[in-house]
Amino acid sequence: MKRILSVLAVTALCLGGAIAPSWSQTSGWTIFGGVERKYELKYRLQRGKADTWDRYWLKIPAKKVNWAVLQFQITYPDYFDGEFDSNEIEVKVDDETIEIQDALWDPENRLIEIYPLEPIPANKDIEIVLSDVQNPRFGGMFNFNCRIVTPGGPPLPQYLGTWVLAID
């Protein structure tokens, strides 16, 4: 029995070392509750550890972008006590960094607003990069909701989906 446990322990350590990526990846499994699969957006975290500095890559696939985008609004839960640097926010469209007019972080309303210089055309892959993020003191699951404002559309932001961030 000791031999079997030893072999399993060594195998687990070897696999853990071989599999452990330097990047935290997204889209785990949600067993109970959570966001409907069709609204879940993919993301990547550089570290994904509580109480550390991090970088978030928040992805929006082209199939979700049915309208041109004038503004992004990202909301997060009140129990996320991390911090953002609005000077370290960038937007990439089809892997090309675009100019943004302004990026604002409103901690009281738990809101990040991003204004591209030019409207982003529909049907483009978009990636929002948040750098110099101070992760919350304690890990957990955090729903970051994405809404967009479109030209000529209703004045209310339209919901695109949710990034379910897992921080250890």
Coordinates of C-alpha atoms in Angstrom, one line a residue:
M1 CA 0.0 0.0 0.0
K2 CA 2.9 2.4 0.8
R3 CA 4.4 1.7 -2.5
I4 CA 1.2 2.5 -4.4
L5 CA 0.8 5.8 -2.5
S6 CA 4.4 6.7 -3.1
V7 CA 4.0 6.0 -6.9
L8 CA 0.8 8.1 -7.0
A9 CA 2.4 11.0 -5.0
V10 CA 5.5 11.0 -7.3
T11 CA 3.2 10.8 -10.4
A12 CA 1.1 13.7 -9.2
L13 CA 4.1 15.9 -8.5
C14 CA 5.6 15.2 -11.9
L15 CA 2.3 15.8 -13.7
G16 CA 1.6 18.9 -11.6
G17 CA 5.1 20.3 -12.5
A18 CA 4.6 19.5 -16.2
I19 CA 1.1 20.8 -16.5
A20 CA 1.3 23.9 -14.3
P21 CA 1.3 26.7 -16.8
S22 CA 2.8 30.1 -16.1
W23 CA -0.5 31.6 -17.1
S24 CA -3.8 31.0 -15.4
Q25 CA -6.4 30.1 -18.0
T26 CA -10.1 30.5 -18.1
S27 CA -13.4 28.7 -18.5
G28 CA -13.4 26.2 -15.8
W29 CA -16.5 24.2 -15.1
T30 CA -19.5 25.7 -13.2
I31 CA -21.4 22.9 -11.5
F32 CA -24.1 24.8 -9.7
G33 CA -25.5 28.2 -10.6
G34 CA -23.3 30.7 -12.2
V35 CA -23.5 32.3 -15.6
E36 CA -25.2 30.6 -18.5
R37 CA -22.6 29.0 -20.8
K38 CA -23.7 31.2 -23.8
Y39 CA -22.8 34.4 -21.8
E40 CA -19.5 33.2 -20.4
L41 CA -16.5 35.0 -21.9
K42 CA -12.9 33.8 -21.9
Y43 CA -10.1 35.4 -20.1
R44 CA -6.5 34.9 -19.0
L45 CA -4.7 36.0 -15.9
Q46 CA -0.9 36.4 -15.7
R47 CA -0.7 35.2 -12.1
G48 CA -4.2 34.6 -10.7
K49 CA -3.1 34.7 -7.1
A50 CA -4.7 36.7 -4.3
D51 CA -3.0 39.8 -3.0
T52 CA -0.5 40.1 -5.9
W53 CA -0.1 42.4 -8.9
D54 CA -1.6 40.9 -12.0
R55 CA -2.6 41.4 -15.6
Y56 CA -5.9 40.4 -17.1
W57 CA -6.7 39.6 -20.7
L58 CA -10.5 39.8 -21.1
K59 CA -11.6 38.4 -24.5
I60 CA -14.7 39.1 -26.5
P61 CA -15.2 36.9 -29.5
A62 CA -16.3 38.4 -32.9
K63 CA -19.5 36.4 -32.8
K64 CA -20.6 38.4 -29.7
V65 CA -19.9 41.8 -31.3
N66 CA -23.0 42.3 -33.5
W67 CA -22.8 46.1 -33.4
A68 CA -20.1 48.7 -33.5
V69 CA -18.8 49.7 -30.1
L70 CA -18.5 53.2 -28.8
Q71 CA -17.9 52.4 -25.1
F72 CA -17.2 49.4 -22.8
Q73 CA -18.6 49.2 -19.3
I74 CA -17.1 46.5 -17.0
T75 CA -18.7 46.0 -13.6
Y76 CA -17.5 43.7 -10.9
P77 CA -18.9 42.6 -7.5
D78 CA -18.6 44.5 -4.3
Y79 CA -16.6 41.8 -2.6
F80 CA -13.7 42.3 -5.1
D81 CA -11.5 44.6 -3.2
G82 CA -8.7 44.8 -5.8
E83 CA -7.5 47.9 -7.5
F84 CA -7.1 49.0 -11.2
D85 CA -4.8 51.4 -12.9
S86 CA -6.9 53.3 -15.5
N87 CA -3.6 54.4 -17.2
E88 CA -2.7 50.8 -17.8
I89 CA -5.8 49.7 -19.8
E90 CA -5.5 48.9 -23.5
V91 CA -7.9 47.5 -26.1
K92 CA -6.8 45.2 -29.0
V93 CA -9.0 44.5 -32.0
D94 CA -8.0 41.5 -34.1
D95 CA -4.6 41.5 -32.2
E96 CA -3.9 45.2 -33.1
T97 CA -3.8 47.7 -30.2
I98 CA -6.2 50.6 -30.8
E99 CA -6.1 54.1 -29.4
I100 CA -8.4 54.8 -26.6
Q101 CA -9.8 58.3 -25.8
D102 CA -10.2 57.6 -22.1
A103 CA -10.3 54.8 -19.5
L104 CA -11.9 55.5 -16.2
W105 CA -12.1 53.4 -13.0
D106 CA -14.9 54.3 -10.6
P107 CA -14.3 52.3 -7.4
E108 CA -17.4 53.5 -5.6
N109 CA -19.7 52.1 -8.4
R110 CA -17.4 49.2 -9.1
L111 CA -17.2 50.2 -12.8
I112 CA -14.5 50.5 -15.5
E113 CA -15.4 52.5 -18.5
I114 CA -13.3 52.5 -21.7
Y115 CA -13.9 54.9 -24.6
P116 CA -12.1 53.9 -27.9
L117 CA -11.0 56.9 -30.0
E118 CA -12.9 55.5 -33.0
P119 CA -15.9 53.1 -32.9
I120 CA -14.9 49.5 -33.1
P121 CA -16.6 47.8 -36.1
A122 CA -18.9 44.8 -35.5
N123 CA -17.7 41.2 -35.9
K124 CA -14.2 41.8 -34.6
D125 CA -12.3 39.9 -32.0
I126 CA -11.7 42.2 -29.0
E127 CA -9.3 41.9 -26.1
I128 CA -9.3 44.3 -23.1
V129 CA -6.0 44.2 -21.3
L130 CA -5.9 45.4 -17.7
S131 CA -2.4 45.8 -16.4
D132 CA -1.1 46.7 -13.0
V133 CA -4.2 45.2 -11.3
Q134 CA -3.9 44.6 -7.5
N135 CA -5.8 41.4 -6.9
P136 CA -8.1 41.2 -3.9
R137 CA -6.7 40.1 -0.6
F138 CA -8.6 36.9 -0.7
G139 CA -9.2 34.6 -3.7
G140 CA -12.6 33.5 -5.0
M141 CA -14.8 33.6 -8.1
F142 CA -15.6 37.1 -9.4
N143 CA -18.1 37.9 -12.1
F144 CA -17.0 40.8 -14.3
N145 CA -19.9 41.8 -16.6
C146 CA -19.3 43.4 -20.0
R147 CA -21.7 45.9 -21.5
I148 CA -21.3 48.0 -24.6
V149 CA -22.8 51.3 -25.9
T150 CA -23.4 51.3 -29.6
P151 CA -23.7 54.2 -32.1
G152 CA -27.3 54.8 -33.1
G153 CA -28.5 52.2 -30.6
P154 CA -30.5 52.6 -27.4
P155 CA -28.8 54.9 -24.9
L156 CA -28.7 52.0 -22.4
P157 CA -25.6 49.8 -22.4
Q158 CA -26.2 46.3 -23.9
Y159 CA -25.0 43.2 -22.0
L160 CA -22.5 41.1 -23.9
G161 CA -21.4 38.5 -21.4
T162 CA -19.5 37.8 -18.2
W163 CA -15.9 36.8 -17.4
V164 CA -16.0 34.5 -14.3
L165 CA -12.5 35.2 -12.9
A166 CA -11.0 32.6 -10.6
I167 CA -8.4 33.9 -8.3
D168 CA -6.6 31.5 -5.9

